[in-house]
């Protein structure tokens, strides 16, 4: 499985952040795998675990919310096209698609 978080910038360009480790920590701290240097993001805000062909998002700071499709979560399985909000930053989840030959393509879809 391939997974990426896609953020659309203010100039309508996509920034793609591949999630290719078994564990990816997201937060403000410089040691995070995906750093969001914004005061309203916790130092270790959340993490994504890749396990058994699933992507699981865990909120790591109970004083800060992580939203998936508008709902606050502590732990949830991610799906293609989910919307993840970490502080003021919004990402769209893109998961791989496998064809019968075993190749994968990451789906990058734009909102109309």
mmCIF file of N, CA and C in Angstrom:
data_model
loop_
_atom_site.group_PDB
_atom_site.id
_atom_site.type_symbol
_atom_site.label_atom_id
_atom_site.label_comp_id
_atom_site.label_asym_id
_atom_site.label_seq_id
_atom_site.Cartn_x
_atom_site.Cartn_y
_atom_site.Cartn_z
ATOM 1 N N UNK A 1 0.840 -1.173 0.000
ATOM 2 C CA UNK A 1 0.000 0.000 0.000
ATOM 3 C C UNK A 1 0.884 1.235 0.000
ATOM 4 N N UNK A 2 0.503 2.215 -0.800
ATOM 5 C CA UNK A 2 1.162 3.511 -0.783
ATOM 6 C C UNK A 2 0.176 4.524 -0.250
ATOM 7 N N UNK A 3 0.707 5.459 0.535
ATOM 8 C CA UNK A 3 -0.134 6.457 1.172
ATOM 9 C C UNK A 3 0.564 7.805 1.081
ATOM 10 N N UNK A 4 -0.229 8.854 0.871
ATOM 11 C CA UNK A 4 0.309 10.209 0.881
ATOM 12 C C UNK A 4 -0.731 11.148 1.469
ATOM 13 N N UNK A 5 -0.239 12.219 2.075
ATOM 14 C CA UNK A 5 -1.104 13.311 2.502
ATOM 15 C C UNK A 5 -0.880 14.435 1.502
ATOM 16 N N UNK A 6 -1.974 15.002 1.011
ATOM 17 C CA UNK A 6 -1.888 16.046 0.000
ATOM 18 C C UNK A 6 -2.463 17.335 0.576
ATOM 19 N N UNK A 7 -1.659 18.380 0.544
ATOM 20 C CA UNK A 7 -2.075 19.683 1.021
ATOM 21 C C UNK A 7 -2.132 20.621 -0.178
ATOM 22 N N UNK A 8 -3.246 21.332 -0.309
ATOM 23 C CA UNK A 8 -3.331 22.319 -1.377
ATOM 24 C C UNK A 8 -2.892 23.669 -0.807
ATOM 25 N N UNK A 9 -1.918 24.286 -1.451
ATOM 26 C CA UNK A 9 -1.383 25.551 -0.971
ATOM 27 C C UNK A 9 -2.294 26.702 -1.368
ATOM 28 N N UNK A 10 -2.003 27.886 -0.845
ATOM 29 C CA UNK A 10 -2.822 29.066 -1.140
ATOM 30 C C UNK A 10 -2.798 29.426 -2.624
ATOM 31 N N UNK A 11 -1.755 29.021 -3.348
ATOM 32 C CA UNK A 11 -1.714 29.288 -4.790
ATOM 33 C C UNK A 11 -2.225 28.089 -5.594
ATOM 34 N N UNK A 12 -3.011 27.226 -4.940
ATOM 35 C CA UNK A 12 -3.703 26.086 -5.562
ATOM 36 C C UNK A 12 -2.758 25.053 -6.166
ATOM 37 N N UNK A 13 -1.599 24.907 -5.571
ATOM 38 C CA UNK A 13 -0.662 23.858 -5.954
ATOM 39 C C UNK A 13 -0.738 22.756 -4.909
ATOM 40 N N UNK A 14 -0.578 21.522 -5.339
ATOM 41 C CA UNK A 14 -0.579 20.412 -4.400
ATOM 42 C C UNK A 14 0.826 20.182 -3.853
ATOM 43 N N UNK A 15 0.926 20.011 -2.536
ATOM 44 C CA UNK A 15 2.154 19.540 -1.912
ATOM 45 C C UNK A 15 1.865 18.134 -1.442
ATOM 46 N N UNK A 16 2.637 17.192 -1.918
ATOM 47 C CA UNK A 16 2.412 15.777 -1.624
ATOM 48 C C UNK A 16 3.467 15.305 -0.630
ATOM 49 N N UNK A 17 2.981 14.722 0.465
ATOM 50 C CA UNK A 17 3.852 14.195 1.516
ATOM 51 C C UNK A 17 3.668 12.679 1.569
ATOM 52 N N UNK A 18 4.578 11.918 0.937
ATOM 53 C CA UNK A 18 4.467 10.458 1.003
ATOM 54 C C UNK A 18 4.622 9.965 2.436
ATOM 55 N N UNK A 19 3.784 9.026 2.818
ATOM 56 C CA UNK A 19 3.869 8.377 4.132
ATOM 57 C C UNK A 19 4.350 6.963 3.847
ATOM 58 N N UNK A 20 5.656 6.739 4.012
ATOM 59 C CA UNK A 20 6.219 5.457 3.594
ATOM 60 C C UNK A 20 6.934 4.707 4.724
ATOM 61 N N UNK A 21 6.779 5.193 5.944
ATOM 62 C CA UNK A 21 7.361 4.491 7.090
ATOM 63 C C UNK A 21 6.255 3.780 7.846
ATOM 64 N N UNK A 22 6.619 2.785 8.633
ATOM 65 C CA UNK A 22 5.620 2.096 9.450
ATOM 66 C C UNK A 22 4.987 3.042 10.463
ATOM 67 N N UNK A 23 5.742 4.066 10.871
ATOM 68 C CA UNK A 23 5.258 5.035 11.849
ATOM 69 C C UNK A 23 5.733 6.414 11.430
ATOM 70 N N UNK A 24 4.799 7.351 11.245
ATOM 71 C CA UNK A 24 5.119 8.713 10.849
ATOM 72 C C UNK A 24 4.526 9.667 11.884
ATOM 73 N N UNK A 25 5.394 10.413 12.569
ATOM 74 C CA UNK A 25 4.953 11.369 13.588
ATOM 75 C C UNK A 25 4.800 12.733 12.917
ATOM 76 N N UNK A 26 3.667 13.387 13.220
ATOM 77 C CA UNK A 26 3.359 14.697 12.647
ATOM 78 C C UNK A 26 3.226 15.697 13.795
ATOM 79 N N UNK A 27 3.912 16.830 13.663
ATOM 80 C CA UNK A 27 3.815 17.841 14.702
ATOM 81 C C UNK A 27 4.762 18.993 14.471
ATOM 82 N N UNK A 28 4.870 19.855 15.453
ATOM 83 C CA UNK A 28 5.662 21.080 15.368
ATOM 84 C C UNK A 28 7.152 20.832 15.640
ATOM 85 N N UNK A 29 7.474 19.817 16.406
ATOM 86 C CA UNK A 29 8.855 19.543 16.803
ATOM 87 C C UNK A 29 9.726 19.212 15.586
ATOM 88 N N UNK A 30 10.953 19.688 15.613
ATOM 89 C CA UNK A 30 11.887 19.445 14.518
ATOM 90 C C UNK A 30 12.238 17.986 14.319
ATOM 91 N N UNK A 31 11.969 17.142 15.308
ATOM 92 C CA UNK A 31 12.265 15.710 15.190
ATOM 93 C C UNK A 31 11.112 14.924 14.560
ATOM 94 N N UNK A 32 9.998 15.584 14.282
ATOM 95 C CA UNK A 32 8.855 14.900 13.669
ATOM 96 C C UNK A 32 9.179 14.549 12.219
ATOM 97 N N UNK A 33 8.578 13.475 11.740
ATOM 98 C CA UNK A 33 8.779 13.053 10.355
ATOM 99 C C UNK A 33 8.131 14.031 9.382
ATOM 100 N N UNK A 34 6.977 14.575 9.759
ATOM 101 C CA UNK A 34 6.296 15.604 8.971
ATOM 102 C C UNK A 34 6.104 16.795 9.900
ATOM 103 N N UNK A 35 6.883 17.843 9.667
ATOM 104 C CA UNK A 35 6.906 18.995 10.582
ATOM 105 C C UNK A 35 5.958 20.080 10.093
ATOM 106 N N UNK A 36 5.104 20.550 11.019
ATOM 107 C CA UNK A 36 4.193 21.667 10.770
ATOM 108 C C UNK A 36 4.538 22.758 11.775
ATOM 109 N N UNK A 37 5.413 23.701 11.407
ATOM 110 C CA UNK A 37 5.903 24.699 12.366
ATOM 111 C C UNK A 37 4.889 25.822 12.603
ATOM 112 N N UNK A 38 3.772 25.460 13.214
ATOM 113 C CA UNK A 38 2.678 26.391 13.464
ATOM 114 C C UNK A 38 2.349 26.313 14.953
ATOM 115 N N UNK A 39 2.198 27.461 15.632
ATOM 116 C CA UNK A 39 1.952 27.437 17.082
ATOM 117 C C UNK A 39 0.730 26.622 17.510
ATOM 118 N N UNK A 40 -0.312 26.540 16.687
ATOM 119 C CA UNK A 40 -1.513 25.808 17.085
ATOM 120 C C UNK A 40 -1.417 24.304 16.815
ATOM 121 N N UNK A 41 -0.245 23.847 16.399
ATOM 122 C CA UNK A 41 0.019 22.417 16.214
ATOM 123 C C UNK A 41 0.906 21.976 17.369
ATOM 124 N N UNK A 42 0.540 20.863 18.006
ATOM 125 C CA UNK A 42 1.308 20.344 19.132
ATOM 126 C C UNK A 42 2.677 19.852 18.669
ATOM 127 N N UNK A 43 3.615 19.771 19.601
ATOM 128 C CA UNK A 43 4.962 19.306 19.239
ATOM 129 C C UNK A 43 4.934 17.887 18.664
ATOM 130 N N UNK A 44 4.111 17.023 19.205
ATOM 131 C CA UNK A 44 3.868 15.668 18.660
ATOM 132 C C UNK A 44 2.352 15.520 18.586
ATOM 133 N N UNK A 45 1.770 16.058 17.539
ATOM 134 C CA UNK A 45 0.319 16.188 17.440
ATOM 135 C C UNK A 45 -0.371 14.840 17.195
ATOM 136 N N UNK A 46 0.112 14.119 16.189
ATOM 137 C CA UNK A 46 -0.503 12.833 15.853
ATOM 138 C C UNK A 46 0.511 11.967 15.126
ATOM 139 N N UNK A 47 0.111 10.741 14.837
ATOM 140 C CA UNK A 47 0.970 9.869 14.045
ATOM 141 C C UNK A 47 0.123 8.944 13.198
ATOM 142 N N UNK A 48 0.746 8.470 12.143
ATOM 143 C CA UNK A 48 0.091 7.510 11.254
ATOM 144 C C UNK A 48 0.896 6.224 11.305
ATOM 145 N N UNK A 49 0.198 5.121 11.566
ATOM 146 C CA UNK A 49 0.816 3.801 11.585
ATOM 147 C C UNK A 49 0.360 3.031 10.360
ATOM 148 N N UNK A 50 1.291 2.399 9.670
ATOM 149 C CA UNK A 50 0.961 1.516 8.561
ATOM 150 C C UNK A 50 1.103 0.096 9.076
ATOM 151 N N UNK A 51 -0.018 -0.613 9.143
ATOM 152 C CA UNK A 51 0.003 -1.970 9.685
ATOM 153 C C UNK A 51 -1.016 -2.835 8.957
ATOM 154 N N UNK A 52 -0.576 -3.978 8.486
ATOM 155 C CA UNK A 52 -1.460 -4.947 7.827
ATOM 156 C C UNK A 52 -2.282 -4.319 6.704
ATOM 157 N N UNK A 53 -1.609 -3.579 5.822
ATOM 158 C CA UNK A 53 -2.254 -2.924 4.680
ATOM 159 C C UNK A 53 -3.337 -1.930 5.086
ATOM 160 N N UNK A 54 -3.209 -1.369 6.307
ATOM 161 C CA UNK A 54 -4.130 -0.342 6.789
ATOM 162 C C UNK A 54 -3.311 0.847 7.264
ATOM 163 N N UNK A 55 -3.942 2.013 7.216
ATOM 164 C CA UNK A 55 -3.334 3.225 7.763
ATOM 165 C C UNK A 55 -4.195 3.674 8.932
ATOM 166 N N UNK A 56 -3.572 3.781 10.102
ATOM 167 C CA UNK A 56 -4.288 4.160 11.315
ATOM 168 C C UNK A 56 -3.716 5.480 11.820
ATOM 169 N N UNK A 57 -4.592 6.449 12.052
ATOM 170 C CA UNK A 57 -4.192 7.746 12.585
ATOM 171 C C UNK A 57 -4.480 7.774 14.078
ATOM 172 N N UNK A 58 -3.480 8.199 14.858
ATOM 173 C CA UNK A 58 -3.612 8.308 16.309
ATOM 174 C C UNK A 58 -3.356 9.748 16.730
ATOM 175 N N UNK A 59 -4.275 10.333 17.476
ATOM 176 C CA UNK A 59 -4.038 11.646 18.061
ATOM 177 C C UNK A 59 -3.106 11.446 19.254
ATOM 178 N N UNK A 60 -2.046 12.256 19.364
ATOM 179 C CA UNK A 60 -1.062 12.053 20.424
ATOM 180 C C UNK A 60 -1.068 13.145 21.485
ATOM 181 N N UNK A 61 -1.930 14.143 21.349
ATOM 182 C CA UNK A 61 -1.997 15.206 22.355
ATOM 183 C C UNK A 61 -3.462 15.436 22.683
ATOM 184 N N UNK A 62 -3.875 14.973 23.859
ATOM 185 C CA UNK A 62 -5.296 15.052 24.215
ATOM 186 C C UNK A 62 -5.791 16.482 24.388
ATOM 187 N N UNK A 63 -4.883 17.457 24.480
ATOM 188 C CA UNK A 63 -5.316 18.854 24.581
ATOM 189 C C UNK A 63 -5.522 19.493 23.204
ATOM 190 N N UNK A 64 -5.085 18.816 22.142
ATOM 191 C CA UNK A 64 -5.221 19.319 20.773
ATOM 192 C C UNK A 64 -6.007 18.300 19.951
ATOM 193 N N UNK A 65 -6.928 18.783 19.149
ATOM 194 C CA UNK A 65 -7.733 17.871 18.340
ATOM 195 C C UNK A 65 -7.075 17.583 16.998
ATOM 196 N N UNK A 66 -7.308 16.370 16.535
ATOM 197 C CA UNK A 66 -7.025 15.973 15.173
ATOM 198 C C UNK A 66 -8.374 15.577 14.592
ATOM 199 N N UNK A 67 -8.724 16.159 13.454
ATOM 200 C CA UNK A 67 -10.029 15.904 12.849
ATOM 201 C C UNK A 67 -9.880 15.048 11.606
ATOM 202 N N UNK A 68 -10.790 14.118 11.426
ATOM 203 C CA UNK A 68 -10.884 13.337 10.193
ATOM 204 C C UNK A 68 -12.315 13.488 9.703
ATOM 205 N N UNK A 69 -12.444 14.043 8.519
ATOM 206 C CA UNK A 69 -13.755 14.322 7.924
ATOM 207 C C UNK A 69 -14.633 15.147 8.871
ATOM 208 N N UNK A 70 -13.997 16.080 9.578
ATOM 209 C CA UNK A 70 -14.707 17.008 10.445
ATOM 210 C C UNK A 70 -14.957 16.534 11.862
ATOM 211 N N UNK A 71 -14.630 15.296 12.184
ATOM 212 C CA UNK A 71 -14.881 14.757 13.523
ATOM 213 C C UNK A 71 -13.561 14.555 14.271
ATOM 214 N N UNK A 72 -13.546 14.954 15.544
ATOM 215 C CA UNK A 72 -12.361 14.743 16.378
ATOM 216 C C UNK A 72 -12.167 13.246 16.608
ATOM 217 N N UNK A 73 -10.923 12.792 16.503
ATOM 218 C CA UNK A 73 -10.619 11.374 16.668
ATOM 219 C C UNK A 73 -9.468 11.188 17.641
ATOM 220 N N UNK A 74 -9.447 10.031 18.278
ATOM 221 C CA UNK A 74 -8.278 9.631 19.052
ATOM 222 C C UNK A 74 -7.537 8.522 18.310
ATOM 223 N N UNK A 75 -8.299 7.684 17.596
ATOM 224 C CA UNK A 75 -7.737 6.611 16.770
ATOM 225 C C UNK A 75 -8.760 6.280 15.697
ATOM 226 N N UNK A 76 -8.307 6.231 14.450
ATOM 227 C CA UNK A 76 -9.219 5.868 13.373
ATOM 228 C C UNK A 76 -8.442 5.307 12.194
ATOM 229 N N UNK A 77 -9.092 4.459 11.447
ATOM 230 C CA UNK A 77 -8.499 3.932 10.225
ATOM 231 C C UNK A 77 -8.768 4.929 9.107
ATOM 232 N N UNK A 78 -7.732 5.254 8.341
ATOM 233 C CA UNK A 78 -7.866 6.200 7.247
ATOM 234 C C UNK A 78 -8.292 5.486 5.970
ATOM 235 N N UNK A 79 -9.021 6.221 5.135
ATOM 236 C CA UNK A 79 -9.452 5.714 3.835
ATOM 237 C C UNK A 79 -9.097 6.744 2.768
ATOM 238 N N UNK A 80 -9.025 6.284 1.528
ATOM 239 C CA UNK A 80 -8.752 7.172 0.407
ATOM 240 C C UNK A 80 -9.765 8.311 0.395
ATOM 241 N N UNK A 81 -9.260 9.521 0.185
ATOM 242 C CA UNK A 81 -10.072 10.741 0.103
ATOM 243 C C UNK A 81 -10.534 11.288 1.454
ATOM 244 N N UNK A 82 -10.142 10.669 2.580
ATOM 245 C CA UNK A 82 -10.448 11.267 3.879
ATOM 246 C C UNK A 82 -9.785 12.637 3.949
ATOM 247 N N UNK A 83 -10.367 13.518 4.751
ATOM 248 C CA UNK A 83 -9.803 14.846 4.979
ATOM 249 C C UNK A 83 -9.322 14.891 6.427
ATOM 250 N N UNK A 84 -8.031 15.163 6.602
ATOM 251 C CA UNK A 84 -7.405 15.208 7.926
ATOM 252 C C UNK A 84 -7.025 16.652 8.216
ATOM 253 N N UNK A 85 -7.462 17.152 9.382
ATOM 254 C CA UNK A 85 -7.104 18.502 9.786
ATOM 255 C C UNK A 85 -6.274 18.448 11.057
ATOM 256 N N UNK A 86 -5.087 19.055 10.968
ATOM 257 C CA UNK A 86 -4.153 19.126 12.085
ATOM 258 C C UNK A 86 -3.904 20.606 12.334
ATOM 259 N N UNK A 87 -4.488 21.135 13.405
ATOM 260 C CA UNK A 87 -4.448 22.584 13.609
ATOM 261 C C UNK A 87 -5.136 23.239 12.419
ATOM 262 N N UNK A 88 -4.528 24.272 11.826
ATOM 263 C CA UNK A 88 -5.151 24.937 10.678
ATOM 264 C C UNK A 88 -4.823 24.285 9.330
ATOM 265 N N UNK A 89 -4.056 23.209 9.345
ATOM 266 C CA UNK A 89 -3.597 22.573 8.106
ATOM 267 C C UNK A 89 -4.518 21.411 7.743
ATOM 268 N N UNK A 90 -4.950 21.412 6.481
ATOM 269 C CA UNK A 90 -5.846 20.363 6.000
ATOM 270 C C UNK A 90 -5.145 19.546 4.920
ATOM 271 N N UNK A 91 -5.240 18.234 5.054
ATOM 272 C CA UNK A 91 -4.674 17.295 4.085
ATOM 273 C C UNK A 91 -5.786 16.406 3.545
ATOM 274 N N UNK A 92 -5.612 15.959 2.323
ATOM 275 C CA UNK A 92 -6.468 14.924 1.760
ATOM 276 C C UNK A 92 -5.641 13.643 1.683
ATOM 277 N N UNK A 93 -6.223 12.533 2.094
ATOM 278 C CA UNK A 93 -5.534 11.247 2.087
ATOM 279 C C UNK A 93 -5.618 10.654 0.685
ATOM 280 N N UNK A 94 -4.498 10.168 0.200
ATOM 281 C CA UNK A 94 -4.454 9.463 -1.078
ATOM 282 C C UNK A 94 -3.814 8.103 -0.840
ATOM 283 N N UNK A 95 -4.552 7.062 -1.187
ATOM 284 C CA UNK A 95 -4.039 5.694 -1.020
ATOM 285 C C UNK A 95 -3.824 5.056 -2.383
ATOM 286 N N UNK A 96 -2.950 4.066 -2.412
ATOM 287 C CA UNK A 96 -2.610 3.396 -3.661
ATOM 288 C C UNK A 96 -3.763 2.556 -4.181
ATOM 289 N N UNK A 97 -3.695 2.348 -5.481
ATOM 290 C CA UNK A 97 -4.648 1.474 -6.149
ATOM 291 C C UNK A 97 -3.821 0.403 -6.843
ATOM 292 N N UNK A 98 -4.139 -0.859 -6.616
ATOM 293 C CA UNK A 98 -3.386 -1.947 -7.247
ATOM 294 C C UNK A 98 -4.155 -2.492 -8.429
ATOM 295 N N UNK A 99 -3.443 -2.753 -9.511
ATOM 296 C CA UNK A 99 -4.071 -3.417 -10.649
ATOM 297 C C UNK A 99 -3.750 -4.907 -10.586
ATOM 298 N N UNK A 100 -4.354 -5.726 -11.444
ATOM 299 C CA UNK A 100 -4.118 -7.175 -11.375
ATOM 300 C C UNK A 100 -2.658 -7.587 -11.532
ATOM 301 N N UNK A 101 -1.841 -6.755 -12.178
ATOM 302 C CA UNK A 101 -0.421 -7.088 -12.347
ATOM 303 C C UNK A 101 0.401 -6.716 -11.116
ATOM 304 N N UNK A 102 -0.228 -6.083 -10.121
ATOM 305 C CA UNK A 102 0.476 -5.765 -8.890
ATOM 306 C C UNK A 102 1.100 -4.390 -8.839
ATOM 307 N N UNK A 103 0.994 -3.590 -9.921
ATOM 308 C CA UNK A 103 1.551 -2.248 -9.857
ATOM 309 C C UNK A 103 0.588 -1.332 -9.116
ATOM 310 N N UNK A 104 1.118 -0.265 -8.578
ATOM 311 C CA UNK A 104 0.294 0.655 -7.810
ATOM 312 C C UNK A 104 0.440 2.065 -8.348
ATOM 313 N N UNK A 105 -0.632 2.820 -8.272
ATOM 314 C CA UNK A 105 -0.638 4.235 -8.611
ATOM 315 C C UNK A 105 -1.272 4.996 -7.474
ATOM 316 N N UNK A 106 -0.662 6.095 -7.122
ATOM 317 C CA UNK A 106 -1.219 6.953 -6.089
ATOM 318 C C UNK A 106 -2.289 7.815 -6.734
ATOM 319 N N UNK A 107 -3.452 7.897 -6.115
ATOM 320 C CA UNK A 107 -4.528 8.704 -6.684
ATOM 321 C C UNK A 107 -4.421 10.124 -6.180
ATOM 322 N N UNK A 108 -4.250 11.046 -7.103
ATOM 323 C CA UNK A 108 -4.220 12.460 -6.761
ATOM 324 C C UNK A 108 -5.389 13.101 -7.482
ATOM 325 N N UNK A 109 -6.437 13.393 -6.710
ATOM 326 C CA UNK A 109 -7.649 13.958 -7.295
ATOM 327 C C UNK A 109 -7.845 15.360 -6.787
ATOM 328 N N UNK A 110 -8.264 16.223 -7.671
ATOM 329 C CA UNK A 110 -8.549 17.618 -7.303
ATOM 330 C C UNK A 110 -10.034 17.805 -7.107
ATOM 331 N N UNK A 111 -10.368 18.656 -6.147
ATOM 332 C CA UNK A 111 -11.769 19.030 -5.965
ATOM 333 C C UNK A 111 -12.167 19.906 -7.129
ATOM 334 N N UNK A 112 -13.392 19.730 -7.684
ATOM 335 C CA UNK A 112 -13.815 20.578 -8.816
ATOM 336 C C UNK A 112 -14.027 22.019 -8.394
#
